[in-house]
Amino acid sequence: MGKVLMKGNEAMALAAIKGGCDAFYGYPITPQNELPEYLSKHMPLQGKVFVQAESEVAAINMVYGAAGAGARVLTSSSSPGIALKQEGISYMAGSELPGVIINVMRGGPGLGGIQPSQADYNQITRGGGNGDYHVLSFAPESLQETVNIVKESFSLADYYRNPVMIAVDGLIGQMMEPVELDQEINEKVSPEKTWAANGESAKRGKINKIVSLSLDPYELEKHNLKLQKKYHEMIANEQRYESILTADAEIIIVAYGTMARIARTAIKSLREEGIKAGMIRPISIWPFPSRAFKNLPTTVKTLLAVEMSLGQMRQDVVLSINGQLPVEFYGRAGGVVPEASEIIDKVKSIIGGHKNEN
Amino acid sequence: MRNIEEKVIVAGFGGQGVMLMGQILSYTATEEGLNTVWIPSYGPETRGGTANCSVIISSEMINSPVVPVPNTIIAMNKPSLEKFEPKLTPGGTALVNSDLIKDYTFRDDIIVYSVPCNAMALSLGNLKVANMIMLGAYLESTHLFEVQAIEKTFNKLFVGDKAKLITLNKNALSAGIEVVKKQRI
């Protein structure tokens, strides 16, 4: 199959089906509605489950139930809806249930607006729910990268027995771009779900119980340490990023998602003017790709975090560079998408500052 | 391959078919092996006010998907023209629905084609094809695609009950092409 023009939300829905999704549970919210709309038509045609739940809280708990029974499950929502799902996500992490959550981000806080945003960064990477847990999270920049990651995420969720979140801003959900749905991807081999509560206890000879309640603190600590081991494995194996023109860079922009694409345009113009700008583009946002910031060339004087939020990702850049370089910031909030010219102006003002110092 | 870098904003009232115009350009670009991005406005402004979409068509990889400075604007009504004419790049092209845009002083550093697409659509028997007349005008002003390439997209998009609309839409496309040809002379 060649490239087809698809809307982001619909492409993600089709990618989920291709990734082996058995069931979808969700509740409507802009700007991701085309995703459940597409699945409401296509899942039943394939003998798969589609449920529009009565609320986001119900939807995530249906995900918990279906995942517990061993199904490959998906839910999708947008920022305030994801906030409502956080309790269920924490329970899934505690019970070690796989599941995929697509978050098409809009401006916040509260009900906020419906225009594109990246202000869920802390909600995603720090966990909106309770307890020591993490959600494996990816923030792709194009529809092609998005569909590939959605497809792969089901096997990643199964492999780690952990929720996986795909975080895109509203623009990626709403825009159309040519995509190839059947590109080869590296899927992890999913282990057999011998833990699933799927009605086969007689065959198995033991009853599988899926709970996150554990009243003995020593047992619960042991469980937490087991989870930590898994998170360390993710930190070792799942840091994903792209380094762009960093080898001779004087300034390195750090940006993800649509913001990274806009930064690419800015970098192209800056390079044409002789300003050596480069970019580190996180693809995984948890684990944050700290590895990308090790052994940067000595030409680099400054990092510049650029976000559609107000400095949330910058904190991870600061932690990664650990005081070795200054980390500047530029961002817009509330659904405003920065233009390349704004990034160019910011870079020039920083470079100008360097010259004054010399 | 041809070297193409086109950024167009299509705008009008909700219901004038501006989203479809943009999509047809992106579908055709995809078929021609070009890179393309289509972005709709999706705010509450689509109810009654102006609706718009931006389309980038490029022979290169498309970086920023947003269009702050278009090469071309297609304005199907006056509020759309007022909103996007200031953003048009110097030397850019504005295609305007002259049936709904009267007494307007245009910038003097842009090329303007006036297309009475409402009246022309009515003479073809269906006001709804005003957008395809405008698409024909756009095609003639940019020479982005061969007319056959757009017609191929019609054949793909208008299927089932809608297949009977293909001829009407092809005629609308041709009518739009003629208007711009005449204004060139």
Coordinates of C-alpha atoms in Angstrom, one line a residue:
Chain A
M1 CA 0.0 0.0 0.0
G2 CA 1.3 3.4 -0.9
K3 CA 0.8 6.7 0.9
V4 CA -2.8 7.8 1.6
L5 CA -3.9 11.2 2.7
M6 CA -5.5 10.9 6.2
K7 CA -6.5 13.1 9.1
G8 CA -4.3 12.5 12.1
N9 CA -7.1 11.3 14.4
E10 CA -8.3 8.8 11.7
A11 CA -4.8 7.7 10.9
M12 CA -4.2 7.0 14.6
A13 CA -7.5 5.0 14.8
L14 CA -6.5 2.9 11.8
A15 CA -3.0 2.4 13.1
A16 CA -4.5 1.1 16.4
I17 CA -6.5 -1.5 14.5
K18 CA -3.4 -2.5 12.6
G19 CA -1.6 -2.7 16.0
G20 CA -4.0 -5.4 17.0
C21 CA -6.3 -3.3 19.2
D22 CA -9.2 -5.6 20.4
A23 CA -11.3 -3.0 22.2
F24 CA -11.8 0.8 22.5
Y25 CA -13.5 2.6 25.4
G26 CA -13.8 6.4 25.3
Y27 CA -15.8 9.5 25.9
P28 CA -16.0 12.4 23.3
I29 CA -13.9 15.6 23.6
T30 CA -12.5 18.0 21.0
P31 CA -10.0 17.9 19.3
Q32 CA -9.8 14.0 19.1
N33 CA -13.4 13.1 18.2
E34 CA -12.6 11.8 14.7
L35 CA -10.6 9.0 16.4
P36 CA -13.5 7.3 18.2
E37 CA -15.8 8.3 15.3
Y38 CA -13.6 6.2 13.0
L39 CA -13.4 3.3 15.4
S40 CA -17.1 3.3 16.1
K41 CA -17.6 2.4 12.4
H42 CA -14.6 0.1 11.8
M43 CA -14.2 -1.8 15.1
P44 CA -17.6 -3.5 14.9
L45 CA -17.1 -4.4 11.2
Q46 CA -14.0 -6.4 12.3
G47 CA -15.8 -8.1 15.2
K48 CA -14.0 -5.9 17.7
V49 CA -15.4 -3.9 20.7
F50 CA -16.2 -0.2 20.6
V51 CA -17.9 1.4 23.6
Q52 CA -18.8 5.0 24.1
A53 CA -18.7 5.1 27.9
E54 CA -20.8 7.4 30.1
S55 CA -17.7 9.3 31.2
E56 CA -13.9 9.3 31.0
V57 CA -13.7 7.7 34.5
A58 CA -15.9 4.8 33.3
A59 CA -13.9 4.5 30.1
I60 CA -10.6 4.1 31.8
N61 CA -12.0 1.5 34.2
M62 CA -13.4 -0.4 31.2
V63 CA -9.9 -0.3 29.8
Y64 CA -8.7 -1.7 33.1
G65 CA -11.2 -4.5 32.9
A66 CA -10.6 -5.5 29.3
A67 CA -6.8 -5.3 29.8
G68 CA -7.2 -7.5 32.9
A69 CA -8.9 -10.1 30.7
G70 CA -5.9 -10.0 28.4
A71 CA -7.2 -7.8 25.5
R72 CA -5.3 -5.2 23.7
V73 CA -7.1 -2.0 24.7
L74 CA -7.2 1.6 23.6
T75 CA -8.7 4.8 25.0
S76 CA -8.3 8.3 23.7
S77 CA -9.1 11.7 25.0
S78 CA -7.8 15.3 25.3
S79 CA -6.2 17.1 28.2
P80 CA -9.1 17.6 30.7
G81 CA -10.4 14.1 29.8
I82 CA -6.9 12.6 30.5
A83 CA -6.9 14.4 33.9
L84 CA -10.1 12.5 34.7
K85 CA -8.5 9.2 33.7
Q86 CA -5.5 9.6 35.9
E87 CA -6.9 7.5 38.8
G88 CA -7.5 4.6 36.4
I89 CA -4.0 5.0 34.9
S90 CA -2.4 4.7 38.4
Y91 CA -4.5 1.6 39.1
M92 CA -3.4 0.1 35.8
A93 CA 0.3 0.8 36.6
G94 CA -0.2 -0.7 40.1
S95 CA -1.9 -3.8 38.7
E96 CA 0.6 -4.0 35.8
L97 CA -2.0 -3.8 33.1
P98 CA -1.0 -3.0 29.5
G99 CA -3.1 -0.4 27.6
V100 CA -2.7 2.4 25.2
I101 CA -3.9 5.9 25.8
I102 CA -3.9 8.5 23.1
N103 CA -3.9 12.2 24.3
V104 CA -4.6 14.8 21.7
M105 CA -3.6 17.8 23.8
R106 CA -5.4 21.2 24.1
G107 CA -4.9 24.3 26.2
G108 CA -5.5 24.2 29.9
P109 CA -5.7 24.5 32.9
G110 CA -9.2 23.4 33.8
L111 CA -11.5 23.0 30.8
G112 CA -9.2 25.4 29.0
G113 CA -9.7 25.7 25.3
I114 CA -9.7 23.4 22.2
Q115 CA -6.6 24.7 20.3
P116 CA -3.3 22.8 20.2
S117 CA -1.1 22.7 23.3
Q118 CA 1.7 20.7 25.0
A119 CA 0.7 21.8 28.5
D120 CA 0.1 18.2 29.6
Y121 CA 3.8 17.5 29.8
N122 CA 3.9 17.4 33.6
Q123 CA 0.6 15.5 33.8
I124 CA 2.1 12.8 31.5
T125 CA 5.7 12.6 32.6
R126 CA 5.1 13.2 36.4
G127 CA 2.0 11.1 36.6
G128 CA -1.4 12.7 37.4
G129 CA -2.2 9.7 39.6
N130 CA -0.9 8.6 43.0
G131 CA 2.0 6.4 43.8
D132 CA 5.5 5.7 42.4
Y133 CA 4.7 4.9 38.8
H134 CA 5.5 5.9 35.3
V135 CA 3.7 5.8 32.0
L136 CA 5.9 5.0 28.9
S137 CA 5.1 8.1 26.8
F138 CA 5.9 9.2 23.2
A139 CA 5.4 12.5 21.4
P140 CA 5.8 12.1 17.7
E141 CA 6.1 15.0 15.2
S142 CA 4.5 13.8 12.0
L143 CA 1.6 11.6 11.1
Q144 CA 4.0 8.9 9.7
E145 CA 5.9 8.8 13.0
T146 CA 2.6 8.9 14.9
V147 CA 1.0 5.9 13.2
N148 CA 4.2 3.9 13.5
I149 CA 4.3 4.6 17.3
V150 CA 0.6 3.9 17.8
K151 CA 1.0 0.5 16.1
E152 CA 4.1 -0.4 18.1
S153 CA 2.7 0.9 21.4
F154 CA 0.4 -2.2 21.8
S155 CA 3.4 -4.5 21.8
L156 CA 5.3 -2.2 24.2
A157 CA 2.4 -2.1 26.6
D158 CA 2.2 -5.9 26.6
Y159 CA 6.0 -6.4 26.9
Y160 CA 6.3 -4.1 29.9
R161 CA 2.8 -4.8 31.3
N162 CA 2.4 -1.0 31.6
P163 CA 0.2 1.8 30.2
V164 CA 1.7 3.6 27.2
M165 CA 0.6 7.1 26.3
I166 CA 0.9 8.7 22.9
A167 CA 0.8 12.5 23.3
V168 CA 0.2 14.7 20.3
D169 CA -1.0 18.3 20.2
G170 CA -4.3 19.1 18.6
L171 CA -2.7 20.1 15.3
I172 CA -1.5 16.5 14.7
G173 CA -5.0 15.2 15.4
Q174 CA -6.7 17.7 13.1
M175 CA -4.2 17.9 10.2
M176 CA -4.1 15.7 7.1
E177 CA -0.8 14.4 5.8
P178 CA 0.1 11.5 3.5
V179 CA 0.9 8.4 5.5
E180 CA 1.9 4.8 4.8
L181 CA 0.0 2.6 7.2
D182 CA 2.0 -0.6 6.5
Q183 CA 5.6 0.5 7.1
E184 CA 7.7 -2.2 8.8
I185 CA 8.1 -1.5 12.5
N186 CA 10.1 -3.2 15.2
E187 CA 7.6 -4.9 17.5
K188 CA 8.6 -6.3 20.8
V189 CA 7.6 -10.0 21.2
S190 CA 4.6 -10.0 23.6
P191 CA 4.9 -12.6 26.2
E192 CA 1.9 -14.9 26.7
K193 CA -0.6 -13.3 29.2
T194 CA -0.5 -16.1 31.8
W195 CA -1.5 -13.4 34.4
A196 CA -4.8 -12.5 32.7
A197 CA -8.2 -13.0 34.5
N198 CA -9.8 -14.5 31.4
G199 CA -11.9 -17.4 32.8
E200 CA -9.3 -20.1 32.2
S201 CA -8.4 -20.8 35.8
A202 CA -9.5 -24.4 35.6
K203 CA -7.1 -25.0 32.6
R204 CA -4.4 -23.1 34.4
G205 CA -4.9 -24.7 37.8
K206 CA -4.8 -21.3 39.6
I207 CA -7.0 -18.3 39.9
N208 CA -5.5 -15.0 38.6
K209 CA -6.5 -12.0 40.6
I210 CA -5.8 -8.5 39.4
V211 CA -5.8 -5.9 42.2
S212 CA -3.8 -2.8 43.2
L213 CA -4.7 -3.0 46.9
S214 CA -2.0 -4.4 49.1
L215 CA -2.4 -3.8 52.9
D216 CA 1.0 -5.2 54.0
P217 CA 3.5 -2.4 53.7
Y218 CA 6.4 -4.7 53.3
E219 CA 4.6 -6.6 50.5
L220 CA 3.6 -3.3 48.8
E221 CA 7.2 -2.0 49.1
K222 CA 8.4 -5.2 47.4
H223 CA 5.9 -4.6 44.6
N224 CA 7.1 -1.0 44.3
L225 CA 10.7 -2.1 44.0
K226 CA 9.6 -4.6 41.3
L227 CA 7.9 -1.8 39.4
Q228 CA 11.0 0.4 39.8
K229 CA 13.1 -2.3 38.2
K230 CA 10.8 -2.2 35.2
Y231 CA 11.0 1.6 35.0
H232 CA 14.8 1.4 35.0
E233 CA 14.6 -1.1 32.2
M234 CA 12.5 1.4 30.2
I235 CA 15.0 4.2 31.0
A236 CA 17.8 2.0 29.7
N237 CA 15.9 0.8 26.5
E238 CA 13.2 3.3 25.5
Q239 CA 14.9 6.7 25.4
R240 CA 14.2 7.9 21.8
Y241 CA 15.3 11.1 20.2
E242 CA 16.7 12.7 17.1
S243 CA 19.7 14.9 17.0
I244 CA 19.6 17.4 14.1
L245 CA 22.7 19.5 13.0
T246 CA 24.2 19.3 16.5
A247 CA 27.8 18.5 15.5
D248 CA 28.9 22.1 15.0
A249 CA 26.0 23.9 16.8
E250 CA 26.4 27.0 18.9
I251 CA 22.8 26.8 20.1
I252 CA 20.7 23.7 20.4
I253 CA 16.9 24.0 20.4
V254 CA 15.0 21.3 22.3
A255 CA 11.5 20.7 21.1
Y256 CA 9.1 17.9 20.5
G257 CA 5.9 17.3 18.4
T258 CA 4.6 20.0 16.2
M259 CA 6.9 22.4 18.0
A260 CA 9.9 20.5 16.6
R261 CA 8.7 20.8 13.1
I262 CA 8.3 24.6 13.5
A263 CA 11.8 24.7 15.0
R264 CA 13.1 22.8 11.9
T265 CA 11.9 25.7 9.8
A266 CA 13.5 28.2 12.2
I267 CA 16.8 26.3 12.1
K268 CA 16.9 26.2 8.3
S269 CA 16.5 30.0 8.2
L270 CA 19.1 30.6 10.9
R271 CA 21.6 28.3 9.1
E272 CA 21.0 30.3 5.9
E273 CA 22.0 33.4 7.9
G274 CA 25.1 31.7 9.2
I275 CA 23.8 31.1 12.7
K276 CA 24.8 27.5 13.8
A277 CA 21.6 26.2 15.3
G278 CA 20.7 22.6 15.9
M279 CA 18.1 20.6 17.7
I280 CA 17.6 17.7 20.0
R281 CA 14.1 16.3 19.4
P282 CA 12.7 14.1 22.2
I283 CA 10.5 11.4 20.8
S284 CA 10.0 9.6 24.1
I285 CA 9.1 12.2 26.8
W286 CA 9.0 9.5 29.5
P287 CA 11.7 8.3 29.7
F288 CA 13.1 11.7 28.8
P289 CA 16.1 11.2 26.4
S290 CA 18.8 12.5 28.8
R291 CA 21.3 10.4 26.9
A292 CA 21.0 12.9 24.0
F293 CA 22.6 15.6 26.2
K294 CA 25.7 13.6 27.1
N295 CA 29.0 14.6 25.3
L296 CA 27.6 17.6 23.4
P297 CA 30.2 19.3 21.2
T298 CA 32.2 22.0 22.9
T299 CA 30.8 24.5 20.4
V300 CA 27.5 24.5 22.1
K301 CA 27.0 27.6 24.4
T302 CA 23.3 27.5 25.1
L303 CA 20.3 25.2 25.0
L304 CA 16.9 26.6 24.2
A305 CA 13.7 24.8 25.2
V306 CA 10.8 25.6 23.0
E307 CA 7.3 24.5 24.0
M308 CA 3.6 25.1 23.6
S309 CA 3.6 25.3 27.4
L310 CA 5.4 27.5 29.9
G311 CA 8.6 25.7 30.8
Q312 CA 7.4 22.2 31.7
M313 CA 9.8 20.3 29.4
R314 CA 12.6 22.8 30.2
Q315 CA 12.8 21.3 33.7
D316 CA 13.8 17.9 32.1
V317 CA 16.4 19.7 29.9
V318 CA 17.8 21.4 33.0
L319 CA 18.0 18.0 34.8
S320 CA 19.6 16.4 31.8
I321 CA 22.3 19.0 31.3
N322 CA 22.9 19.2 35.0
G323 CA 24.3 22.7 35.2
Q324 CA 26.8 22.4 32.4
L325 CA 25.0 24.8 30.1
P326 CA 22.4 27.6 30.5
V327 CA 18.9 26.5 29.4
E328 CA 16.9 29.4 27.9
F329 CA 13.2 29.1 27.2
Y330 CA 10.6 30.2 24.7
G331 CA 7.0 29.1 24.7
R332 CA 3.4 30.1 24.0
A333 CA 0.4 28.9 26.0
G334 CA -3.4 28.5 25.8
G335 CA -3.5 27.1 22.3
V336 CA -1.3 29.7 20.6
V337 CA 1.1 28.0 18.1
P338 CA 4.4 29.8 17.9
E339 CA 5.6 30.9 14.5
A340 CA 9.1 30.0 13.3
S341 CA 9.9 33.8 13.3
E342 CA 9.4 33.9 17.0
I343 CA 12.0 31.2 17.6
I344 CA 14.4 32.9 15.2
D345 CA 14.0 36.2 17.1
K346 CA 14.6 34.4 20.4
V347 CA 17.7 32.6 19.1
K348 CA 19.1 35.9 17.7
S349 CA 18.6 37.7 21.0
I350 CA 20.4 34.9 22.8
I351 CA 23.3 34.9 20.3
G352 CA 23.4 38.7 20.5
G353 CA 23.8 38.4 24.2
H354 CA 26.8 36.1 23.7
K355 CA 28.5 38.6 21.4
N356 CA 28.0 41.4 24.0
E357 CA 29.7 39.2 26.6
N358 CA 32.8 38.5 24.4
Chain B
M1 CA 10.8 16.4 -10.1
R2 CA 9.4 19.9 -10.2
N3 CA 10.5 22.2 -7.5
I4 CA 7.3 23.3 -5.7
E5 CA 6.7 25.2 -2.5
E6 CA 3.1 26.4 -2.3
K7 CA 1.3 27.7 0.8
V8 CA -2.3 28.6 0.3
I9 CA -5.1 29.6 2.7
V10 CA -8.7 28.9 1.6
A11 CA -11.3 30.8 3.6
G12 CA -15.0 31.6 3.5
F13 CA -18.3 31.1 5.3
G14 CA -19.0 27.7 6.8
G15 CA -20.9 25.8 4.0
Q16 CA -19.1 27.3 1.0
G17 CA -17.0 24.2 0.7
V18 CA -13.6 25.7 1.6
M19 CA -12.4 22.7 3.5
L20 CA -13.1 20.5 0.5
M21 CA -11.2 22.8 -1.8
G22 CA -8.1 22.5 0.4
Q23 CA -8.6 18.7 0.7
I24 CA -8.8 18.3 -3.1
L25 CA -5.5 20.1 -3.4
S26 CA -3.9 17.8 -0.8
Y27 CA -5.4 14.6 -2.2
T28 CA -4.1 15.6 -5.7
A29 CA -0.7 16.4 -4.3
T30 CA -0.5 13.0 -2.6
E31 CA -1.4 11.3 -5.8
E32 CA 1.3 13.3 -7.6
G33 CA 3.9 12.0 -5.1
L34 CA 4.3 15.5 -3.5
N35 CA 4.4 16.2 0.2
T36 CA 1.4 18.0 1.6
V37 CA -0.2 19.1 4.9
W38 CA -3.8 20.3 5.3
I39 CA -4.9 22.0 8.5
P40 CA -8.4 23.1 9.2
S41 CA -9.5 25.8 11.5
Y42 CA -11.5 23.9 14.2
G43 CA -12.7 26.6 16.6
P44 CA -16.2 27.8 17.4
E45 CA -15.7 30.4 14.6
T46 CA -16.7 27.7 12.1
R47 CA -20.3 28.2 13.2
G48 CA -21.6 31.0 11.1
G49 CA -18.4 32.9 10.9
T50 CA -15.3 32.3 8.8
A51 CA -14.0 28.8 8.2
N52 CA -10.6 28.3 6.7
C53 CA -7.9 25.7 6.0
S54 CA -4.3 26.0 5.1
V55 CA -2.5 23.7 2.6
I56 CA 1.2 23.3 2.0
I57 CA 2.3 21.4 -1.1
S58 CA 6.0 20.9 -1.5
S59 CA 8.5 18.8 -3.4
E60 CA 10.7 18.9 -0.2
M61 CA 10.0 17.5 3.2
I62 CA 7.6 19.8 5.0
N63 CA 8.9 21.2 8.3
S64 CA 6.5 23.6 10.0
P65 CA 3.0 22.5 9.0
V66 CA 1.5 26.0 9.8
V67 CA 1.2 28.8 7.3
P68 CA 1.7 32.2 8.9
V69 CA 2.6 33.8 5.5
P70 CA 0.7 32.3 2.5
N71 CA 1.8 32.6 -1.2
T72 CA -1.9 32.5 -2.2
I73 CA -5.2 33.2 -0.5
I74 CA -8.6 32.2 -1.7
A75 CA -11.3 34.4 -0.2
M76 CA -14.9 33.3 -0.7
N77 CA -16.3 36.2 1.3
K78 CA -15.2 39.6 2.6
P79 CA -14.4 38.8 6.3
S80 CA -12.0 36.1 5.0
L81 CA -10.3 38.6 2.7
E82 CA -10.0 41.1 5.5
K83 CA -8.5 38.5 7.8
F84 CA -5.9 37.0 5.4
E85 CA -5.0 39.7 2.8
P86 CA -2.6 41.3 5.3
K87 CA -0.8 38.0 5.8
L88 CA -0.2 37.4 2.1
T89 CA 3.5 37.5 1.0
P90 CA 4.4 40.5 -1.2
G91 CA 3.9 39.5 -4.8
G92 CA 1.4 36.8 -3.8
T93 CA -1.9 36.0 -5.3
A94 CA -5.4 36.7 -4.0
L95 CA -8.4 34.9 -5.6
V96 CA -11.6 36.6 -4.5
N97 CA -15.3 35.9 -4.8
S98 CA -16.3 39.2 -6.5
D99 CA -20.0 38.4 -5.9
L100 CA -19.5 38.8 -2.2
I101 CA -16.6 41.2 -2.2
K102 CA -17.3 44.7 -3.5
D103 CA -15.7 48.1 -2.8
Y104 CA -12.4 46.7 -1.5
T105 CA -9.1 48.5 -1.8
F106 CA -6.5 45.8 -2.4
R107 CA -2.8 46.0 -1.5
D108 CA -0.8 47.2 -4.5
D109 CA 1.9 44.6 -4.1
I110 CA -0.2 41.5 -4.8
I111 CA -1.9 40.0 -7.9
V112 CA -5.7 39.8 -7.7
Y113 CA -8.1 37.7 -9.7
S114 CA -11.8 38.5 -9.3
V115 CA -14.0 35.5 -9.8
P116 CA -17.8 36.0 -9.8
C117 CA -18.1 32.4 -8.7
N118 CA -21.6 32.6 -7.1
A119 CA -23.2 34.0 -10.3
M120 CA -21.3 31.5 -12.5
A121 CA -22.3 28.6 -10.2
L122 CA -25.9 29.6 -10.5
S123 CA -25.7 29.8 -14.3
L124 CA -24.3 26.2 -14.1
G125 CA -27.4 25.4 -12.1
N126 CA -26.0 24.8 -8.6
L127 CA -24.6 27.4 -6.2
K128 CA -22.7 24.7 -4.4
V129 CA -20.1 24.5 -7.2
A130 CA -18.9 28.0 -6.6
N131 CA -16.0 26.5 -4.7
M132 CA -15.0 24.3 -7.7
I133 CA -15.1 27.4 -10.0
M134 CA -12.7 29.0 -7.6
L135 CA -10.6 25.9 -7.6
G136 CA -10.4 26.1 -11.4
A137 CA -9.3 29.8 -11.1
Y138 CA -6.7 28.8 -8.6
L139 CA -5.4 26.1 -10.9
E140 CA -5.0 28.5 -13.8
S141 CA -3.4 31.2 -11.7
T142 CA -0.8 28.8 -10.2
H143 CA -0.5 26.0 -12.8
L144 CA 0.2 23.7 -9.8
F145 CA -1.4 20.7 -11.4
E146 CA -2.8 19.6 -14.7
V147 CA -6.6 19.8 -14.8
Q148 CA -6.7 16.1 -15.4
A149 CA -5.0 15.5 -12.0
I150 CA -7.8 17.3 -10.2
E151 CA -10.4 15.5 -12.3
K152 CA -8.8 12.2 -11.2
T153 CA -9.3 13.3 -7.6
F154 CA -13.0 14.1 -8.4
N155 CA -13.4 10.5 -9.7
K156 CA -11.9 9.2 -6.4
L157 CA -13.9 11.4 -4.0
F158 CA -17.3 11.5 -5.7
V159 CA -18.4 7.9 -5.6
G160 CA -21.7 6.2 -5.1
D161 CA -24.6 8.7 -5.0
K162 CA -22.1 11.5 -5.6
A163 CA -20.8 10.1 -8.9
K164 CA -23.5 12.0 -10.8
L165 CA -21.9 15.3 -9.6
I166 CA -18.6 14.7 -11.4
T167 CA -19.6 16.2 -14.7
L168 CA -21.0 19.3 -13.0
N169 CA -17.8 19.8 -11.0
K170 CA -15.6 19.3 -14.1
N171 CA -17.6 22.0 -15.9
A172 CA -17.2 24.3 -12.9
L173 CA -13.5 23.7 -12.9
S174 CA -13.3 24.6 -16.6
A175 CA -15.4 27.7 -16.1
G176 CA -13.0 28.9 -13.4
I177 CA -10.0 28.3 -15.6
E178 CA -11.5 30.4 -18.3
V179 CA -12.2 33.4 -16.1
V180 CA -8.5 33.7 -15.1
K181 CA -7.3 33.1 -18.7
K182 CA -9.4 36.1 -19.7
Q183 CA -8.2 38.3 -16.9
R184 CA -4.6 37.5 -17.8
I185 CA -5.1 39.1 -21.3

